[in-house]
Each structure stands twice: as structure tokens, then as C-alpha cells.
Amino acid sequence: MLTLDQVKSKSSTRLIGLHPVVLAAATVIIERCYARGVPIVITQGLRTIAEQDALYAQGRSKPGSIVTNAKGGYSYHNFGLAVDFALLLPNGSSVSWDMNRDYNENNIKDWIEVVEEAKKLGFDWGGDWTSFKDYPHFQLVFGLTLTQLRAGIKPSEIAMAKATAIIDRLKEEVKEDMSKIEELEAIITKQDERLMDVEKRLNISGKETYAINYSEAITAAKAVGAITTSAEKSKLELNVVQMLYNMGLFAKEDK
């Protein structure tokens, strides 16, 4: 499993140039989604006017499918106030836009979990738009229109302070969640260590567990009815079978 730092590093280059408050909010989305078992990657952040114009030309004057109705200066990406995301797959290198995926198996679609976290932080979701829905898109606009932004108007101090207060509160919550996760991971690690110790002590041959060939013991155990199947078993089960076999408990009585 990827660590939180590894997941965050996947988005680092796409966060460059975002408005500082939007950058903070996007970072918290990544953290809170990770705590829910839904790692994500930011696939798009700041987009220049030239990049926007090139994207708008796709499917019109250039090959490809139409992916936006916004010309340069008509997207919140152009002002560092929007991000796009994708689900990060377990291999850490591939991404998915499968909106029906439920990798953490909590009966909530992973995509919707991300949307929930983004909305808590004050982001608007492109999936709520009435036309040309943009499902991977979030924007935090501080009440400003694109016309105002093109005119050079900046987010007010009050609007930024309100957004920052929400971000800081949710950031503290995710710290508590991550602390609980770390405690659980520590407990699991200790349990694994104890299990390994028990397995080694049951292995009375003194050899490492992985070096044992259990086939002879399993065959003998099946022959006397101690076990009924050769289906895959845990190392602990196999070591118990081996120990009993070594003690001669699977030997058939002479008739």
C-alpha cells in the first residue's frame, strides 16, 4: 500500500501555480480521501490561456473529441482556481475515471466519496452542472465570476479567510483520522510479528517456515482422516499438521 507521502507526490507537479487557498484545499482533499481508503491524483491544475485555447481547438479546428466549451480566459483553471482528479490505482502508476469503482468496499462509490470531501471544503463539482457535465472537475471561486477574474479582480480577504477556516478545520480532522489509522497499523504489525513467532516455534525441525515441504505430512494427515482437503492453508495450519506428523500421530495402526 502506498504511503500518504507517496500518494501526495503523484500530484505535486499539477499543484504548482494554484491559488494558495485552492492549493491548501486540494492537498486536504488528497489527505482526507486517503484516510477513507480512496487514493487520488490531481491530473490538472493551473492551465494557461494558450493551453486552454489549444484544448478548445480539439474536436473543432484540430483532431480529437471536444473536451471543453471554454476558450482561453473562460475556465477557472486559467486563474488557478480549479483542479481535475482521477482515482489512483493500487500499483501507484495507473489511474482510473471509473465512477462505479468501490475499491475500499464500503458500498459507496469511490468517485462519490471524493466528491463528498471536495464539497465539504467548499469546492463546486462539475458533475452538478446542468450542461456539459465535467465529472473530474472541482473549482473554488470565492464568489467571483469569470468576467470579474478576466477584469483582474482578486478574491477578497474575507472570502479567503472563510475558505481557509473550513480547510484548517477539516485538516485537523484528517490528522486525527490518520493517527487512528497509524495506531491500527501498529497493532496489525505486532500481531503479524507474534504470529510469525508462533509459526517458528511450532516448526520443531528448526528450519525456516518457508523451507518446509509439507506434502508428506498432508498426505499422511489425509490418510488417517485428520484433514479432508489439501486446499490452501495458512502457515500456522501447515506447521500444526507438520508437528503432529513429526510426533507420529498420523501413523496408521497395523491390523
mmCIF file of C-alpha atoms in Angstrom:
data_model
loop_
_atom_site.group_PDB
_atom_site.id
_atom_site.type_symbol
_atom_site.label_atom_id
_atom_site.label_comp_id
_atom_site.label_asym_id
_atom_site.label_seq_id
_atom_site.Cartn_x
_atom_site.Cartn_y
_atom_site.Cartn_z
ATOM 1 C CA MET A 1 0.000 0.000 0.000
ATOM 2 C CA LEU A 2 1.301 3.438 -0.902
ATOM 3 C CA THR A 3 2.013 5.849 1.943
ATOM 4 C CA LEU A 4 0.269 9.214 2.108
ATOM 5 C CA ASP A 5 3.500 10.983 1.138
ATOM 6 C CA GLN A 6 3.851 8.737 -1.916
ATOM 7 C CA VAL A 7 0.270 9.470 -2.952
ATOM 8 C CA LYS A 8 0.732 13.218 -2.482
ATOM 9 C CA SER A 9 3.921 13.192 -4.540
ATOM 10 C CA LYS A 10 1.924 11.934 -7.541
ATOM 11 C CA SER A 11 0.096 15.275 -7.678
ATOM 12 C CA SER A 12 2.933 17.641 -6.788
ATOM 13 C CA THR A 13 3.668 18.972 -10.274
ATOM 14 C CA ARG A 14 -0.032 19.568 -11.030
ATOM 15 C CA LEU A 15 -0.447 21.685 -7.900
ATOM 16 C CA ILE A 16 2.126 24.250 -8.990
ATOM 17 C CA GLY A 17 0.632 27.655 -9.734
ATOM 18 C CA LEU A 18 -2.682 27.158 -7.968
ATOM 19 C CA HIS A 19 -4.083 29.942 -5.816
ATOM 20 C CA PRO A 20 -2.636 29.321 -2.299
ATOM 21 C CA VAL A 21 -6.041 28.652 -0.738
ATOM 22 C CA VAL A 22 -7.016 26.286 -3.560
ATOM 23 C CA LEU A 23 -3.653 24.552 -3.186
ATOM 24 C CA ALA A 24 -4.325 24.026 0.526
ATOM 25 C CA ALA A 25 -7.829 22.720 -0.195
ATOM 26 C CA ALA A 26 -6.624 20.334 -2.916
ATOM 27 C CA THR A 27 -3.981 18.963 -0.555
ATOM 28 C CA VAL A 28 -6.604 18.305 2.114
ATOM 29 C CA ILE A 29 -8.807 16.501 -0.439
ATOM 30 C CA ILE A 30 -5.919 14.137 -1.156
ATOM 31 C CA GLU A 31 -5.333 13.570 2.565
ATOM 32 C CA ARG A 32 -8.980 13.042 3.504
ATOM 33 C CA CYS A 33 -9.624 10.690 0.585
ATOM 34 C CA TYR A 34 -6.529 8.672 1.512
ATOM 35 C CA ALA A 35 -7.876 8.347 5.063
ATOM 36 C CA ARG A 36 -11.086 6.920 3.561
ATOM 37 C CA GLY A 37 -9.118 4.366 1.547
ATOM 38 C CA VAL A 38 -9.552 6.232 -1.745
ATOM 39 C CA PRO A 39 -6.174 7.480 -3.048
ATOM 40 C CA ILE A 40 -6.478 10.080 -5.793
ATOM 41 C CA VAL A 41 -4.202 12.082 -8.046
ATOM 42 C CA ILE A 42 -4.681 15.642 -9.277
ATOM 43 C CA THR A 43 -4.413 15.436 -13.070
ATOM 44 C CA GLN A 44 -4.849 19.122 -13.894
ATOM 45 C CA GLY A 45 -4.429 22.379 -12.014
ATOM 46 C CA LEU A 46 -3.400 25.716 -13.470
ATOM 47 C CA ARG A 47 -3.919 25.881 -17.215
ATOM 48 C CA THR A 48 -2.515 28.793 -19.221
ATOM 49 C CA ILE A 49 -4.617 30.759 -21.702
ATOM 50 C CA ALA A 50 -2.634 29.215 -24.567
ATOM 51 C CA GLU A 51 -3.180 25.712 -23.204
ATOM 52 C CA GLN A 52 -6.894 26.438 -22.843
ATOM 53 C CA ASP A 53 -7.154 27.672 -26.424
ATOM 54 C CA ALA A 54 -5.365 24.541 -27.656
ATOM 55 C CA LEU A 55 -7.759 22.366 -25.657
ATOM 56 C CA TYR A 56 -10.751 24.269 -27.043
ATOM 57 C CA ALA A 57 -9.489 23.711 -30.599
ATOM 58 C CA GLN A 58 -9.536 19.934 -30.064
ATOM 59 C CA GLY A 59 -12.504 18.491 -31.935
ATOM 60 C CA ARG A 60 -13.035 21.765 -33.736
ATOM 61 C CA SER A 61 -10.061 23.030 -35.730
ATOM 62 C CA LYS A 62 -7.815 20.176 -34.526
ATOM 63 C CA PRO A 63 -8.254 16.377 -34.450
ATOM 64 C CA GLY A 64 -9.849 14.720 -31.447
ATOM 65 C CA SER A 65 -13.026 14.858 -29.421
ATOM 66 C CA ILE A 66 -14.467 18.023 -27.936
ATOM 67 C CA VAL A 67 -13.491 18.119 -24.272
ATOM 68 C CA THR A 68 -14.327 21.711 -23.304
ATOM 69 C CA ASN A 69 -16.617 24.552 -24.260
ATOM 70 C CA ALA A 70 -14.304 27.121 -22.672
ATOM 71 C CA LYS A 71 -11.900 29.261 -24.646
ATOM 72 C CA GLY A 72 -8.812 30.806 -23.059
ATOM 73 C CA GLY A 73 -9.829 33.013 -20.132
ATOM 74 C CA TYR A 74 -13.208 31.298 -19.794
ATOM 75 C CA SER A 75 -12.139 28.495 -17.457
ATOM 76 C CA TYR A 76 -11.399 28.732 -13.740
ATOM 77 C CA HIS A 77 -8.339 26.582 -14.463
ATOM 78 C CA ASN A 78 -6.838 29.658 -16.175
ATOM 79 C CA PHE A 79 -6.847 31.502 -12.837
ATOM 80 C CA GLY A 80 -5.550 28.667 -10.634
ATOM 81 C CA LEU A 81 -8.956 28.139 -9.024
ATOM 82 C CA ALA A 82 -9.776 24.662 -10.337
ATOM 83 C CA VAL A 83 -8.417 21.119 -10.304
ATOM 84 C CA ASP A 84 -9.263 17.839 -12.050
ATOM 85 C CA PHE A 85 -8.700 14.455 -10.435
ATOM 86 C CA ALA A 86 -8.603 10.724 -11.100
ATOM 87 C CA LEU A 87 -8.584 7.648 -8.861
ATOM 88 C CA LEU A 88 -5.087 6.306 -8.207
ATOM 89 C CA LEU A 89 -4.884 2.535 -8.696
ATOM 90 C CA PRO A 90 -3.058 0.220 -6.246
ATOM 91 C CA ASN A 91 0.005 -0.133 -8.500
ATOM 92 C CA GLY A 92 0.704 3.559 -7.859
ATOM 93 C CA SER A 93 1.231 4.405 -11.517
ATOM 94 C CA SER A 94 -2.131 3.902 -13.220
ATOM 95 C CA VAL A 95 -5.268 5.990 -12.794
ATOM 96 C CA SER A 96 -8.974 5.397 -13.349
ATOM 97 C CA TRP A 97 -12.011 7.506 -14.177
ATOM 98 C CA ASP A 98 -14.380 4.622 -13.348
ATOM 99 C CA MET A 99 -17.173 6.324 -11.427
ATOM 100 C CA ASN A 100 -18.635 2.981 -10.302
ATOM 101 C CA ARG A 101 -15.475 1.705 -8.642
ATOM 102 C CA ASP A 102 -15.661 0.753 -4.945
ATOM 103 C CA TYR A 103 -12.158 -0.432 -4.135
ATOM 104 C CA ASN A 104 -12.495 0.056 -0.368
ATOM 105 C CA GLU A 105 -15.734 -1.989 -0.458
ATOM 106 C CA ASN A 106 -17.790 0.285 1.789
ATOM 107 C CA ASN A 107 -20.785 0.341 -0.600
ATOM 108 C CA ILE A 108 -20.074 3.957 -1.539
ATOM 109 C CA LYS A 109 -18.607 4.607 -4.968
ATOM 110 C CA ASP A 110 -15.048 5.897 -4.615
ATOM 111 C CA TRP A 111 -15.791 8.760 -7.000
ATOM 112 C CA ILE A 112 -18.685 9.944 -4.835
ATOM 113 C CA GLU A 113 -16.505 9.778 -1.724
ATOM 114 C CA VAL A 114 -14.072 12.183 -3.387
ATOM 115 C CA VAL A 115 -16.928 14.491 -4.381
ATOM 116 C CA GLU A 116 -18.213 14.464 -0.799
ATOM 117 C CA GLU A 117 -14.832 15.533 0.541
ATOM 118 C CA ALA A 118 -14.426 18.260 -2.083
ATOM 119 C CA LYS A 119 -17.833 19.751 -1.323
ATOM 120 C CA LYS A 120 -17.077 19.826 2.405
ATOM 121 C CA LEU A 121 -14.102 22.038 1.530
ATOM 122 C CA GLY A 122 -16.261 24.437 -0.468
ATOM 123 C CA PHE A 123 -15.482 23.212 -3.980
ATOM 124 C CA ASP A 124 -18.127 23.278 -6.700
ATOM 125 C CA TRP A 125 -18.324 19.999 -8.660
ATOM 126 C CA GLY A 126 -18.549 19.901 -12.457
ATOM 127 C CA GLY A 127 -20.845 16.898 -12.153
ATOM 128 C CA ASP A 128 -23.566 19.199 -10.841
ATOM 129 C CA TRP A 129 -23.574 21.373 -13.949
ATOM 130 C CA THR A 130 -26.772 21.295 -15.994
ATOM 131 C CA SER A 131 -24.955 21.066 -19.315
ATOM 132 C CA PHE A 132 -21.590 19.677 -20.399
ATOM 133 C CA LYS A 133 -21.019 17.965 -17.084
ATOM 134 C CA ASP A 134 -17.355 17.720 -16.084
ATOM 135 C CA TYR A 135 -17.181 14.880 -13.550
ATOM 136 C CA PRO A 136 -13.442 15.084 -12.642
ATOM 137 C CA HIS A 137 -13.621 18.876 -12.116
ATOM 138 C CA PHE A 138 -13.658 20.904 -8.882
ATOM 139 C CA GLN A 139 -13.441 24.677 -8.557
ATOM 140 C CA LEU A 140 -13.183 27.053 -5.602
ATOM 141 C CA VAL A 141 -14.058 30.515 -6.942
ATOM 142 C CA PHE A 142 -14.639 32.726 -3.852
ATOM 143 C CA GLY A 143 -17.880 34.054 -5.354
ATOM 144 C CA LEU A 144 -16.136 35.524 -8.396
ATOM 145 C CA THR A 145 -17.332 35.219 -11.969
ATOM 146 C CA LEU A 146 -15.022 34.630 -14.900
ATOM 147 C CA THR A 147 -15.846 38.141 -16.145
ATOM 148 C CA GLN A 148 -14.561 39.574 -12.858
ATOM 149 C CA LEU A 149 -11.446 37.432 -12.962
ATOM 150 C CA ARG A 150 -10.668 38.489 -16.549
ATOM 151 C CA ALA A 151 -11.026 42.092 -15.363
ATOM 152 C CA GLY A 152 -8.311 41.459 -12.794
ATOM 153 C CA ILE A 153 -10.479 41.260 -9.673
ATOM 154 C CA LYS A 154 -8.928 39.075 -6.963
ATOM 155 C CA PRO A 155 -10.621 37.053 -4.209
ATOM 156 C CA SER A 156 -11.436 39.215 -1.179
ATOM 157 C CA GLU A 157 -9.649 38.770 2.128
ATOM 158 C CA ILE A 158 -12.958 37.856 3.785
ATOM 159 C CA ALA A 159 -13.752 35.149 1.200
ATOM 160 C CA MET A 160 -10.264 33.680 1.508
ATOM 161 C CA ALA A 161 -10.428 33.765 5.318
ATOM 162 C CA LYS A 162 -13.746 31.890 5.329
ATOM 163 C CA ALA A 163 -12.398 29.244 2.963
ATOM 164 C CA THR A 164 -9.186 28.893 4.971
ATOM 165 C CA ALA A 165 -11.128 28.396 8.221
ATOM 166 C CA ILE A 166 -13.015 25.454 6.678
ATOM 167 C CA ILE A 167 -9.830 23.971 5.240
ATOM 168 C CA ASP A 168 -7.979 24.232 8.562
ATOM 169 C CA ARG A 169 -10.835 22.575 10.472
ATOM 170 C CA LEU A 170 -11.036 19.647 8.070
ATOM 171 C CA LYS A 171 -7.262 19.334 8.012
ATOM 172 C CA GLU A 172 -7.277 18.824 11.776
ATOM 173 C CA GLU A 173 -9.949 16.147 11.401
ATOM 174 C CA VAL A 174 -7.880 14.238 8.879
ATOM 175 C CA LYS A 175 -4.881 14.378 11.234
ATOM 176 C CA GLU A 176 -6.995 12.613 13.861
ATOM 177 C CA ASP A 177 -8.141 10.036 11.293
ATOM 178 C CA MET A 178 -4.582 9.370 10.158
ATOM 179 C CA SER A 179 -3.483 8.982 13.778
ATOM 180 C CA LYS A 180 -6.127 6.273 14.274
ATOM 181 C CA ILE A 181 -5.007 4.538 11.070
ATOM 182 C CA GLU A 182 -1.391 4.548 12.247
ATOM 183 C CA GLU A 183 -2.452 3.049 15.595
ATOM 184 C CA LEU A 184 -4.339 0.254 13.812
ATOM 185 C CA GLU A 185 -1.378 -0.409 11.508
ATOM 186 C CA ALA A 186 0.905 -0.680 14.550
ATOM 187 C CA ILE A 187 -1.463 -3.200 16.179
ATOM 188 C CA ILE A 188 -1.613 -5.261 12.970
ATOM 189 C CA THR A 189 2.191 -5.220 12.696
ATOM 190 C CA LYS A 190 2.547 -6.510 16.272
ATOM 191 C CA GLN A 191 0.002 -9.248 15.602
ATOM 192 C CA ASP A 192 1.872 -10.291 12.463
ATOM 193 C CA GLU A 193 5.130 -10.425 14.434
ATOM 194 C CA ARG A 194 3.512 -12.584 17.131
ATOM 195 C CA LEU A 195 2.069 -14.936 14.522
ATOM 196 C CA MET A 196 5.475 -15.321 12.875
ATOM 197 C CA ASP A 197 6.990 -16.107 16.263
ATOM 198 C CA VAL A 198 4.346 -18.787 16.934
ATOM 199 C CA GLU A 199 4.893 -20.299 13.490
ATOM 200 C CA LYS A 200 8.639 -20.558 14.077
ATOM 201 C CA ARG A 201 8.140 -22.166 17.483
ATOM 202 C CA LEU A 202 5.734 -24.730 16.004
ATOM 203 C CA ASN A 203 8.284 -25.577 13.341
ATOM 204 C CA ILE A 204 10.128 -28.122 15.522
ATOM 205 C CA SER A 205 12.543 -29.060 12.736
ATOM 206 C CA GLY A 206 14.309 -25.776 13.392
ATOM 207 C CA LYS A 207 14.264 -24.828 9.726
ATOM 208 C CA GLU A 208 12.718 -21.619 8.395
ATOM 209 C CA THR A 209 8.983 -21.974 7.700
ATOM 210 C CA TYR A 210 9.327 -21.295 4.014
ATOM 211 C CA ALA A 211 11.856 -24.128 3.624
ATOM 212 C CA ILE A 212 9.487 -26.926 4.755
ATOM 213 C CA ASN A 213 7.872 -29.283 2.255
ATOM 214 C CA TYR A 214 4.507 -30.111 3.803
ATOM 215 C CA SER A 215 3.298 -32.558 1.149
ATOM 216 C CA GLU A 216 4.290 -35.720 3.049
ATOM 217 C CA ALA A 217 2.634 -34.554 6.286
ATOM 218 C CA ILE A 218 -0.548 -33.508 4.436
ATOM 219 C CA THR A 219 -0.745 -36.882 2.657
ATOM 220 C CA ALA A 220 -0.397 -38.751 5.964
ATOM 221 C CA ALA A 221 -2.964 -36.495 7.666
ATOM 222 C CA LYS A 222 -5.496 -37.110 4.888
ATOM 223 C CA ALA A 223 -4.875 -40.855 5.017
ATOM 224 C CA VAL A 224 -5.988 -41.060 8.662
ATOM 225 C CA GLY A 225 -8.792 -38.514 8.266
ATOM 226 C CA ALA A 226 -7.160 -35.727 10.280
ATOM 227 C CA ILE A 227 -7.844 -33.369 7.390
ATOM 228 C CA THR A 228 -10.156 -33.853 4.433
ATOM 229 C CA THR A 229 -8.726 -31.483 1.846
ATOM 230 C CA SER A 230 -5.423 -30.222 0.525
ATOM 231 C CA ALA A 231 -6.893 -26.754 -0.107
ATOM 232 C CA GLU A 232 -4.578 -23.824 0.576
ATOM 233 C CA LYS A 233 -3.895 -23.412 4.287
ATOM 234 C CA SER A 234 -2.135 -20.810 6.405
ATOM 235 C CA LYS A 235 1.438 -21.328 7.541
ATOM 236 C CA LEU A 236 0.159 -21.807 11.074
ATOM 237 C CA GLU A 237 -2.169 -24.633 9.977
ATOM 238 C CA LEU A 238 0.576 -26.267 7.952
ATOM 239 C CA ASN A 239 3.003 -26.114 10.859
ATOM 240 C CA VAL A 240 0.468 -27.760 13.184
ATOM 241 C CA VAL A 241 -0.026 -30.573 10.645
ATOM 242 C CA GLN A 242 3.747 -30.939 10.322
ATOM 243 C CA MET A 243 4.242 -31.012 14.089
ATOM 244 C CA LEU A 244 1.599 -33.708 14.605
ATOM 245 C CA TYR A 245 3.084 -35.727 11.742
ATOM 246 C CA ASN A 246 6.561 -35.478 13.262
ATOM 247 C CA MET A 247 5.122 -36.775 16.551
ATOM 248 C CA GLY A 248 3.851 -39.850 14.728
ATOM 249 C CA LEU A 249 0.171 -39.130 15.301
ATOM 250 C CA PHE A 250 -0.741 -39.772 11.672
ATOM 251 C CA ALA A 251 0.707 -43.295 11.531
ATOM 252 C CA LYS A 252 -1.831 -45.971 10.559
ATOM 253 C CA GLU A 253 -2.343 -48.762 13.080
ATOM 254 C CA ASP A 254 -1.419 -52.282 11.942
ATOM 255 C CA LYS A 255 -4.384 -54.629 11.739
#
